[in-house]
Short mmCIF file of C-alpha atoms and ligand atoms in Angstrom, two decimals:
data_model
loop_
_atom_site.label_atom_id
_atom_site.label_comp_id
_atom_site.label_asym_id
_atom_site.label_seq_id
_atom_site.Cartn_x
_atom_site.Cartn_y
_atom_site.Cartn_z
CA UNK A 1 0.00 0.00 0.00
CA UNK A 2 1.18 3.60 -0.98
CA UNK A 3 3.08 5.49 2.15
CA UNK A 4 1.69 8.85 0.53
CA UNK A 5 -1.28 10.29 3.15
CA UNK A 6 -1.76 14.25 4.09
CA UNK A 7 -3.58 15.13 6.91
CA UNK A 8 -4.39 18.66 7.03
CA UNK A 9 -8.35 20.15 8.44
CA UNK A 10 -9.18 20.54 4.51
CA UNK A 11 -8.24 17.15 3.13
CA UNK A 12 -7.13 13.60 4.32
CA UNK A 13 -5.88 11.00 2.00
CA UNK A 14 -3.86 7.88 2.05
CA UNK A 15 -3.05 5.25 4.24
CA UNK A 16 -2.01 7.46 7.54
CA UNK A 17 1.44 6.60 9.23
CA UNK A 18 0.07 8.08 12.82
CA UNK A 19 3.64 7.93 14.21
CA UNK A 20 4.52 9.96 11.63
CA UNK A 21 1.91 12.51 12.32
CA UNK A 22 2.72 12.52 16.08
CA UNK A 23 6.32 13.36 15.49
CA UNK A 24 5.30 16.10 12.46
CA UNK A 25 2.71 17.99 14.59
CA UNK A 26 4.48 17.67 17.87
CA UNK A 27 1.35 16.20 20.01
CA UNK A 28 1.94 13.35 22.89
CA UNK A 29 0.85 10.30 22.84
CA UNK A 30 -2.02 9.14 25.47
CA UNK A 31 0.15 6.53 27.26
CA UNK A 32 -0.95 3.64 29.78
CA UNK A 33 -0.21 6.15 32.88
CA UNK A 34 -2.42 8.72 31.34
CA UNK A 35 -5.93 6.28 30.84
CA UNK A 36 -4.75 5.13 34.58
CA UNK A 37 -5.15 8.95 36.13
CA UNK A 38 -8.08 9.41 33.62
CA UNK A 39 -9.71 6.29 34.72
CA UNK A 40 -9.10 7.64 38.47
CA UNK A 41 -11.92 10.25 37.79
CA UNK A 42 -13.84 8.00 35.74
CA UNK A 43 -14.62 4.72 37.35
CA UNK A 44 -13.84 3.31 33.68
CA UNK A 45 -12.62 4.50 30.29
CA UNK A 46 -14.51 4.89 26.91
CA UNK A 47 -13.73 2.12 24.49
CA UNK A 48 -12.39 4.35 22.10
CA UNK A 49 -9.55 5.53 24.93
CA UNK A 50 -8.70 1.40 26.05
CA UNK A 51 -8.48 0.82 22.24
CA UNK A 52 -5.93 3.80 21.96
CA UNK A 53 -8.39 5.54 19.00
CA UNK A 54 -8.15 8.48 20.87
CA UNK A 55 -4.53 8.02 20.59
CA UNK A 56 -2.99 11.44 21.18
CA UNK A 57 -2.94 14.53 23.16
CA UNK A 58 -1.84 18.12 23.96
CA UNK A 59 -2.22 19.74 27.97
CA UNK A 60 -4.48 16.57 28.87
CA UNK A 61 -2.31 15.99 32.49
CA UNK A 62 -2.26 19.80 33.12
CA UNK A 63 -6.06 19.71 32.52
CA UNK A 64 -6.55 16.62 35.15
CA UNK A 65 -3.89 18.95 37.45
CA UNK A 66 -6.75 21.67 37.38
CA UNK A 67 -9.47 19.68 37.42
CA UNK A 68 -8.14 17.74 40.80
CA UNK A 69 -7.33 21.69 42.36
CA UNK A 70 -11.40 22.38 41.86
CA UNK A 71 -10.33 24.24 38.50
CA UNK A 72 -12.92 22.56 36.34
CA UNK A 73 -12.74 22.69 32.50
CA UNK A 74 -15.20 23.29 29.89
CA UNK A 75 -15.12 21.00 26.30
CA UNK A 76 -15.27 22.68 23.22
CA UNK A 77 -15.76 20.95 19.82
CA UNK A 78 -17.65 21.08 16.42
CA UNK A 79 -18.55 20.74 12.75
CA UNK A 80 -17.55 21.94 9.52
CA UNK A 81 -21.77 22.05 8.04
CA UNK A 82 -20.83 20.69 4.38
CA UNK A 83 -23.49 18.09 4.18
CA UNK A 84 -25.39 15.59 6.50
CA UNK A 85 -23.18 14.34 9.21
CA UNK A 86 -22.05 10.44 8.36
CA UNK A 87 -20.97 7.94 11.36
CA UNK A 88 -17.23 9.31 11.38
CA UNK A 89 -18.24 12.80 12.96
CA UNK A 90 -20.24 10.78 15.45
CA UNK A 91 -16.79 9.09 16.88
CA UNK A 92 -15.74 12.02 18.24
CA UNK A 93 -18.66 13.48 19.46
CA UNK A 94 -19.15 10.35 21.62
CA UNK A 95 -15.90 10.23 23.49
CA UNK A 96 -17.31 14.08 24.50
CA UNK A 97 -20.58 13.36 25.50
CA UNK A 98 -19.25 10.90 27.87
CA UNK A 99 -16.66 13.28 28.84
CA UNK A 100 -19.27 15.83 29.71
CA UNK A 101 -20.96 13.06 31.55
CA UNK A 102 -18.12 11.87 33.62
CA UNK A 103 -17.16 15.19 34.98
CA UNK A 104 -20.33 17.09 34.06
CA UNK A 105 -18.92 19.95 32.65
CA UNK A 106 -19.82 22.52 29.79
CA UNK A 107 -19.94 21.97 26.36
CA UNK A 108 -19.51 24.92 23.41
CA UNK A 109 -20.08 23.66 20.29
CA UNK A 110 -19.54 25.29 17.12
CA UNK A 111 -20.69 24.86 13.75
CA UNK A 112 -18.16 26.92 11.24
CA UNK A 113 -20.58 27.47 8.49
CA UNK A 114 -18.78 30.10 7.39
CA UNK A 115 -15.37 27.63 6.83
CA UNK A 116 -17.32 25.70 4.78
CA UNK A 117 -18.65 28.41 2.49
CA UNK A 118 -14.88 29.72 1.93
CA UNK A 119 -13.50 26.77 1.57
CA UNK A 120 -15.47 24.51 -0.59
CA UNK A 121 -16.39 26.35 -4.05
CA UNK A 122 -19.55 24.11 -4.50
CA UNK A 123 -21.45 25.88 -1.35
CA UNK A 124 -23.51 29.00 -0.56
CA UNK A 125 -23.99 30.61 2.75
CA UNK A 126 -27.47 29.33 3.01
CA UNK A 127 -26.63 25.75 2.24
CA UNK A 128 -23.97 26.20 5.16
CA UNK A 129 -26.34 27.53 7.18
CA UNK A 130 -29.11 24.94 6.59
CA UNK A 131 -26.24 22.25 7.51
CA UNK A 132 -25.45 23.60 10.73
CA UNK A 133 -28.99 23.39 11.69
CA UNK A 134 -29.69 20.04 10.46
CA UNK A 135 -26.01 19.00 11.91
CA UNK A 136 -27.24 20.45 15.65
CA UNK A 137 -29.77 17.80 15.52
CA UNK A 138 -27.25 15.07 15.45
CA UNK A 139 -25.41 16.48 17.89
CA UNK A 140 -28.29 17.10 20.34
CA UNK A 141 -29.93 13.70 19.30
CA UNK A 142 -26.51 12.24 21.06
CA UNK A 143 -27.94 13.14 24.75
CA UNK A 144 -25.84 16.28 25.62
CA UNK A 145 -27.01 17.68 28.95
CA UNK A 146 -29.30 20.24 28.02
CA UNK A 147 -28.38 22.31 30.75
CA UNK A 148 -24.32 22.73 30.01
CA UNK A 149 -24.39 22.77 26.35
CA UNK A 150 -24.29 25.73 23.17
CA UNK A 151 -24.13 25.06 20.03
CA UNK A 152 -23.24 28.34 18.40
CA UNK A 153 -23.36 29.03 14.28
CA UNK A 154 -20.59 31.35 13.35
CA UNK A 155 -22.53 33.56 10.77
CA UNK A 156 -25.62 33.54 14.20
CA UNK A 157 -22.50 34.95 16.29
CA UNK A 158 -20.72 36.99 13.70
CA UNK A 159 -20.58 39.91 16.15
CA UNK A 160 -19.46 38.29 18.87
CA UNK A 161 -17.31 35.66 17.05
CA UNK A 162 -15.88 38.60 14.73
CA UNK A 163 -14.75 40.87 17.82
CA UNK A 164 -12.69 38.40 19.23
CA UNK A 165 -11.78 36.92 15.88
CA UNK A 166 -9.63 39.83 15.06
CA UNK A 167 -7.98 39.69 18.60
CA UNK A 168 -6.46 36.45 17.46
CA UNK A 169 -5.74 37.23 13.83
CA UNK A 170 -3.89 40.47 14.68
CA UNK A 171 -1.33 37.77 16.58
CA UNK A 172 -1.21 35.65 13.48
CA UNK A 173 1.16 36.74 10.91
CA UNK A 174 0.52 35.22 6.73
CA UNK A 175 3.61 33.34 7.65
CA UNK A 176 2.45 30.78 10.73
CA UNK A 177 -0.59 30.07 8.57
CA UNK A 178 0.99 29.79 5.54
CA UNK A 179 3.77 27.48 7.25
CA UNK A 180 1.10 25.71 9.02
CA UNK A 181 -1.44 25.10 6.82
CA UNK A 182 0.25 25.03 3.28
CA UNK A 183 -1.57 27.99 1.69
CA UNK A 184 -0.61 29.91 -1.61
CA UNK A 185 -1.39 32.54 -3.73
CA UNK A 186 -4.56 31.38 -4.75
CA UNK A 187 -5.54 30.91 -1.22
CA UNK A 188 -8.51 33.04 -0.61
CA UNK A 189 -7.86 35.34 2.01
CA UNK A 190 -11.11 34.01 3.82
CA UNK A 191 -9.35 30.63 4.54
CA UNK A 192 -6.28 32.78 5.60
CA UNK A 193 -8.12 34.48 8.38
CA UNK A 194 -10.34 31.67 9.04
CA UNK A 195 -8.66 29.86 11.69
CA UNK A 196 -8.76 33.23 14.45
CA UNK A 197 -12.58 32.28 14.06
CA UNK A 198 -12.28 28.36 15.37
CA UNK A 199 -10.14 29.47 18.31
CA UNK A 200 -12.79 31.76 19.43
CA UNK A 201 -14.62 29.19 21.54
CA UNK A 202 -11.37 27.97 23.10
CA UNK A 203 -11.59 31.46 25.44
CA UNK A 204 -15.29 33.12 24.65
CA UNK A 205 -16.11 31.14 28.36
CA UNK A 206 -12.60 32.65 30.26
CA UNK A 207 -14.34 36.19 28.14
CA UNK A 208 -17.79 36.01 29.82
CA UNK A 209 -17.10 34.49 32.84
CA UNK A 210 -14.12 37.08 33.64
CA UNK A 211 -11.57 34.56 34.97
CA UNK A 212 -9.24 31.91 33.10
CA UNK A 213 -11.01 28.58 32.63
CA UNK A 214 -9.17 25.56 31.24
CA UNK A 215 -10.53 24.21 27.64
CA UNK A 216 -10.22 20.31 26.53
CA UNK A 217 -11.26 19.76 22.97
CA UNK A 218 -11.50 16.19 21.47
CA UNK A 219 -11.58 15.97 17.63
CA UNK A 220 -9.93 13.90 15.17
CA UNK A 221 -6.31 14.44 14.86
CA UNK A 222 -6.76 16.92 11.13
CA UNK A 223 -7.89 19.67 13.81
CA UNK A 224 -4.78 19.82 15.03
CA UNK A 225 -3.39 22.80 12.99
CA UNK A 226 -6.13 24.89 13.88
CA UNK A 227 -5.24 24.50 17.60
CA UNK A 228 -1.39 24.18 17.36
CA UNK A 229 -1.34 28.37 16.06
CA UNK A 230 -4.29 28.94 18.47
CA UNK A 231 -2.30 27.76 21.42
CA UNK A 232 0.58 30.27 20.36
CA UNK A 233 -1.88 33.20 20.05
CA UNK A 234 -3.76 32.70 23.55
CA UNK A 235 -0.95 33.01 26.06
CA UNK A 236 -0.77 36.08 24.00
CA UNK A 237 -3.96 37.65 24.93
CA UNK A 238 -4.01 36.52 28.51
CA UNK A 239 -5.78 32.87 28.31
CA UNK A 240 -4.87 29.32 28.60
CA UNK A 241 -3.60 27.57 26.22
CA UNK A 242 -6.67 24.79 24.58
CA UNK A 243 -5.86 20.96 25.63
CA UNK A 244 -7.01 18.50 23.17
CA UNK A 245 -7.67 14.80 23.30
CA UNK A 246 -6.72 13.26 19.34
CA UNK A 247 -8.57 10.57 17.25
CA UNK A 248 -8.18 8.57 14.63
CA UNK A 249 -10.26 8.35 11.90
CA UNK A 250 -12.75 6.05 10.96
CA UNK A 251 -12.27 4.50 7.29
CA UNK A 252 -14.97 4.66 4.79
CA UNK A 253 -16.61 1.83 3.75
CA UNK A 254 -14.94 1.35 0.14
CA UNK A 255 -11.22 0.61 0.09
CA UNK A 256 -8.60 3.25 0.66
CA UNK A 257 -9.15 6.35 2.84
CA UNK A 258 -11.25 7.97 5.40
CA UNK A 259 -15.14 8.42 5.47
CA UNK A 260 -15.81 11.13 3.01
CA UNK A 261 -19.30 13.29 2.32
CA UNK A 262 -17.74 13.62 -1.41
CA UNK A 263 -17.78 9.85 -2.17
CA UNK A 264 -21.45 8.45 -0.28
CA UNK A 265 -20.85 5.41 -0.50
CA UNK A 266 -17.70 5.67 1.84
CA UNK A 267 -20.00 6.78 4.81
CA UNK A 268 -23.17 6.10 6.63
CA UNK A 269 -24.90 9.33 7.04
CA UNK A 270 -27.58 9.97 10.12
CA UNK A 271 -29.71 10.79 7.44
CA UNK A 272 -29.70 7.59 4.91
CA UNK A 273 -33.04 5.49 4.97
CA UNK A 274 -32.61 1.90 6.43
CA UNK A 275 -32.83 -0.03 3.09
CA UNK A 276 -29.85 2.75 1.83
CA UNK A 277 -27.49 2.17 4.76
CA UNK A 278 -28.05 -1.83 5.41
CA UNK A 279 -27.37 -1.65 1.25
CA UNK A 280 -23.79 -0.05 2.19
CA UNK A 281 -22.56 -2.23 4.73
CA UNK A 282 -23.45 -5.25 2.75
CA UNK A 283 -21.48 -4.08 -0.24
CA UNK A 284 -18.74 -2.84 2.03
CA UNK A 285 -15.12 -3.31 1.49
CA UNK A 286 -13.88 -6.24 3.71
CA UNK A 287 -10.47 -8.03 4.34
CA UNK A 288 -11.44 -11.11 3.23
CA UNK A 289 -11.03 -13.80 0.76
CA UNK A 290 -11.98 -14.52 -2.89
CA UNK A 291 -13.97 -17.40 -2.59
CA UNK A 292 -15.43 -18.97 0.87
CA UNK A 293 -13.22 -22.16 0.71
CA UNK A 294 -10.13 -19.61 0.50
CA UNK A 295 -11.54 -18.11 3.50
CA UNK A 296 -12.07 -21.13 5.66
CA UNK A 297 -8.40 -22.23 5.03
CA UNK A 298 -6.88 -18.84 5.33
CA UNK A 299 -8.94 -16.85 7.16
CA UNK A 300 -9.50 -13.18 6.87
CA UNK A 301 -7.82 -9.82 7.42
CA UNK A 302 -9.13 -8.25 10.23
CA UNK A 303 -6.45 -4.99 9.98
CA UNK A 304 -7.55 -3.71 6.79
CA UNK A 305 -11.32 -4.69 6.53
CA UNK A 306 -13.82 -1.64 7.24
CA UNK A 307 -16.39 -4.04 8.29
CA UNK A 308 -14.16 -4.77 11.74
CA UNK A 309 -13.17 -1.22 12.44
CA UNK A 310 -16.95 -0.08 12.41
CA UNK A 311 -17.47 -2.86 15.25
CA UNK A 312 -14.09 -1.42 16.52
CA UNK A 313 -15.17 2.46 16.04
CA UNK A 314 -18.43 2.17 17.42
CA UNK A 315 -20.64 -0.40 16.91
CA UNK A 316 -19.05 -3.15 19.06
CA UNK A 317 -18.14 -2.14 23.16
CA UNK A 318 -17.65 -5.23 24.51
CA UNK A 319 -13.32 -6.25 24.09
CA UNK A 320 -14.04 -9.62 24.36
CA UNK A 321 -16.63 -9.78 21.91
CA UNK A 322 -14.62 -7.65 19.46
CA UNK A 323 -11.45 -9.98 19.98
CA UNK A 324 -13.89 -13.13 19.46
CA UNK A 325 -14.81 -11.56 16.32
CA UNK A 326 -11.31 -10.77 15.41
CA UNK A 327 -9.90 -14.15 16.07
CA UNK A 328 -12.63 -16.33 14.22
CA UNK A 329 -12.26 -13.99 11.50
CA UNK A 330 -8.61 -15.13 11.42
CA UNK A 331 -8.85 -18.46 11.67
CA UNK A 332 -11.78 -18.65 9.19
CA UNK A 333 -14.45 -19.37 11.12
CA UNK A 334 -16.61 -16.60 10.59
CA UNK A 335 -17.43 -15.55 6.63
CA UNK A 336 -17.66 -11.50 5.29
CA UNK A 337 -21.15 -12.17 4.52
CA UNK A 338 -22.10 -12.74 8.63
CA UNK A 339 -20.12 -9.91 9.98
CA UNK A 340 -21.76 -7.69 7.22
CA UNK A 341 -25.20 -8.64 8.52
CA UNK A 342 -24.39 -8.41 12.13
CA UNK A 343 -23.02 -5.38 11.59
CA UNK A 344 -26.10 -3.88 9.40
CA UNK A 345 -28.45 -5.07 12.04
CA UNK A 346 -26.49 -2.81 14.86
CA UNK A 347 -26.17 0.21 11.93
CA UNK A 348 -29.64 -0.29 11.31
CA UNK A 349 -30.94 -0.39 15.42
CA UNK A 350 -28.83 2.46 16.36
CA UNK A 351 -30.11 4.49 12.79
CA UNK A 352 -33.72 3.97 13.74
CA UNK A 353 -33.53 5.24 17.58
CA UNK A 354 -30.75 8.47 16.23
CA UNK A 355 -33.62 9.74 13.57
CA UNK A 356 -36.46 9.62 16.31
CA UNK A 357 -34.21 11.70 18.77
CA UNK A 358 -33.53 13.87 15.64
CA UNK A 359 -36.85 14.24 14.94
CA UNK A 360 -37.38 15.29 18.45
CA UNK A 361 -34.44 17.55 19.14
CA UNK A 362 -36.26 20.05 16.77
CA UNK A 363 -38.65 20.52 19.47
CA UNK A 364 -35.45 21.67 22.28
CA UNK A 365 -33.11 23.11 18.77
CA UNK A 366 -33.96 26.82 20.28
CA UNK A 367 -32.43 26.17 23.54
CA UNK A 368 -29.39 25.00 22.40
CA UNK A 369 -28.84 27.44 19.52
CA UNK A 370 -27.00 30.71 20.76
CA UNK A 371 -27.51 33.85 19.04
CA UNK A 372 -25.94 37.37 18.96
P1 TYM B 1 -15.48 18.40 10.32
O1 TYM B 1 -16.88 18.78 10.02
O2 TYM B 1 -14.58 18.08 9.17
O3 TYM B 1 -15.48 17.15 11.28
C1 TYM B 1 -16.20 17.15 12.53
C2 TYM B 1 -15.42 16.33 13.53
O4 TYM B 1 -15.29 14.99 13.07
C3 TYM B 1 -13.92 14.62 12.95
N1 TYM B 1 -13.88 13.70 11.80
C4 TYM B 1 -13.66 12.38 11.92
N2 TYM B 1 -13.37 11.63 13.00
C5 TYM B 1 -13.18 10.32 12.79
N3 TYM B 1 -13.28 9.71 11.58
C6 TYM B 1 -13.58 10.42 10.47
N4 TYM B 1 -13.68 9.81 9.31
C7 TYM B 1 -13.78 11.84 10.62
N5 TYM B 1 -14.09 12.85 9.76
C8 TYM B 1 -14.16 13.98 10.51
C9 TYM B 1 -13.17 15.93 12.81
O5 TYM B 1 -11.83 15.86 13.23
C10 TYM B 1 -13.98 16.83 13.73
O6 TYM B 1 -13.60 16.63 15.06
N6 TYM B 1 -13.22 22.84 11.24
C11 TYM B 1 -13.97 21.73 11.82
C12 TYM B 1 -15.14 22.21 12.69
C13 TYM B 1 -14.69 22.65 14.06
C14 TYM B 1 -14.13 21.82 15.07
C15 TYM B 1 -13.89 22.67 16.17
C16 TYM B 1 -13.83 20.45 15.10
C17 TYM B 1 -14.78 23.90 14.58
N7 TYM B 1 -14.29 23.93 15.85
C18 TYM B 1 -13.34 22.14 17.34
C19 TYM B 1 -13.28 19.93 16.27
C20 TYM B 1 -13.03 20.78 17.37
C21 TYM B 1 -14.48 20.79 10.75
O7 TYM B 1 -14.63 21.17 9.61
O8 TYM B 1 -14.81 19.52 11.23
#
């Protein structure tokens, strides 16, 4: 397989060597000592942080230092509205609903409808808009207490957003952003100044509450950039520096590459009827053999089929189950064609019960929403 991948918030390709990106953006990896002092607070960890898919970090010790001096933290995380939101944006919006339930603590989530219109040429403002709308359903349909979290829409909070926007970008020079994020000439100069706007929420709560409070933000790993310039800028103008907790990201369902809106079949969107998504995971790309006789005496390969890692990413909690799974896939016992159902059935269950609590959350969307 090709050792060409880029990871950068605007595109991810390849087959991702994640060393590689720990040592080229500079984060830490979340070692066995770490899940031990998280698991302290916790009782027990989220699968995704025992199966190391929330693999990296920046600040997360200094934020358990705070939190075990009485300095609580807030979360911050969100969504670039291009489209309907597919299973990978779910990953890590789980980890931080059950980090907000652990150590019940605030959530500020923002939709940048505004990156999306300046950075994909296909998109008006009012199709961003109407994304981050129907995107806050997902994330409200998730459970997020009611009572400690915002979801804010940049163009709803331009003034607010803008004011402190500018505070950041006047600490930015063309050269950090170019450096960090690859731009050229025919950058628009939207993009350029785009990323003062997604460190906004990292401080907006220090802002209104008057007083320094620590921010932990879990995303997948191509968020990264965004944070590594914000975390030079905020010292800057008198906050902390963001903490993040770094995932992995889910592959898409056809061979090669992560989940992608651009290529549908690749991802299981909250959106797709029943018939549509069961039809997707049965014509999914698996690691397994050309004919079933080849399979029984070989087995299959559990590392590169997308049918395991959606049991893996999601759909299956239980370790021992998974590792059952894994090991009678190896050994043959267990054919493509079973995991693929067992696997729609779950997609299928957990579609069903999402779209009623999306059809609901448009009831509570107001109370979530924050407006200028
Ligand atoms: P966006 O809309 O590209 O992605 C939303 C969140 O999902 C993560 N993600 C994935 N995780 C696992 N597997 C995948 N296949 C996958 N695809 C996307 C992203 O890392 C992200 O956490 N600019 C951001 C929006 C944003 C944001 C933030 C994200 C604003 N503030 C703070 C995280 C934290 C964006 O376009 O995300």
């Amino acid at each position: 397989m090709s050792k060409e991948f880029k990871v950068t918030p605007w595109e991810v390709t390849g087959d991702i060597d994640y060393d590689k990106v720990v040592k080229d953006f500079g984060v830490q990896i979340i070692d066995k000592k770490l899940l031990e002092r998280i698991k302290k607070h916790t009782g027990e960890l989220h699968p995704t942080l025992r199966r190391n898919l929330f693999f990296a970090h920046r600040d997360l010790n200094w934020i358990l230092d705070e939190y075990e001096k009485g300095n609580k933290f807030f979360l911050y995380t969100g969504r670039g509205p291009s489209g309907n939101t597919h299973l990978g944006h779910l990953f890590p919006w789980f980890l931080t609903k059950w980090l907000q339930d652990k150590f019940d603590v605030k959530l500020f989530f923002q939709m940048t409808d505004d990156e999306k219109f300046l950075t994909n040429s296909k998109l008006d403002i009012e199709t961003t808009k109407h994304f981050a709308y129907e995107n806050a359903l997902d994330v409200i349909a998730l459970g997020f207490n009611p009572k400690k979290t915002k979801i804010y829409s940049d163009y709803d909070n331009a003034k607010t957003f803008y004011y402190h926007a500018t505070r950041v970008a006047k600490k930015i020079t063309f050269s950090t952003a170019k450096a960090t994020f690859g731009f050229g000439n025919d950058t628009n100069v939207g993009q350029i100044f785009y990323t003062s706007m997604q460190a906004v929420p990292a401080f907006l709560e220090s802002v209104e509450q008057g007083k320094n409070i620590p921010c932990l933000i879990p995303h997948a790993i191509d968020q990264d950039p965004h944070f590594r310039v914000a975390r030079d800028v905020m010292p800057k103008l008198g906050y902390y520096k963001p903490a993040s907790v770094q995932g992995m990201f889910m592959p898409g369902l056809v061979e090669g590459g992560k989940m992608s809106a651009s290529k549908p079949d690749s991802a299981i969107f909250t959106t797709d009827d029943l018939k549509t998504a069961k039809k997707k995971v049965m014509s999914a790309f698996t690691g397994g053999q050309a004919s079933i006789e080849e399979q029984r005496k070989k087995g299959g390969n559990s590392e590169i089929c997308s049918v395991f890692s959606y049991f893996k990413f999601i759909f299956e909690e239980n370790d021992a189950k998974l590792e059952k799974r894994q090991k009678a896939c190896k050994e043959g016992k267990i054919l493509c064609g079973e995991c693929k159902k067992d696997l729609s059935e779950r997609v299928v269950k957990f579609l069903e019960k999402h779209q009623e609590k999306r059809e609901k959350a448009k009831d509570v969307l107001d109370k979530f929403l924050v407006k200028d």
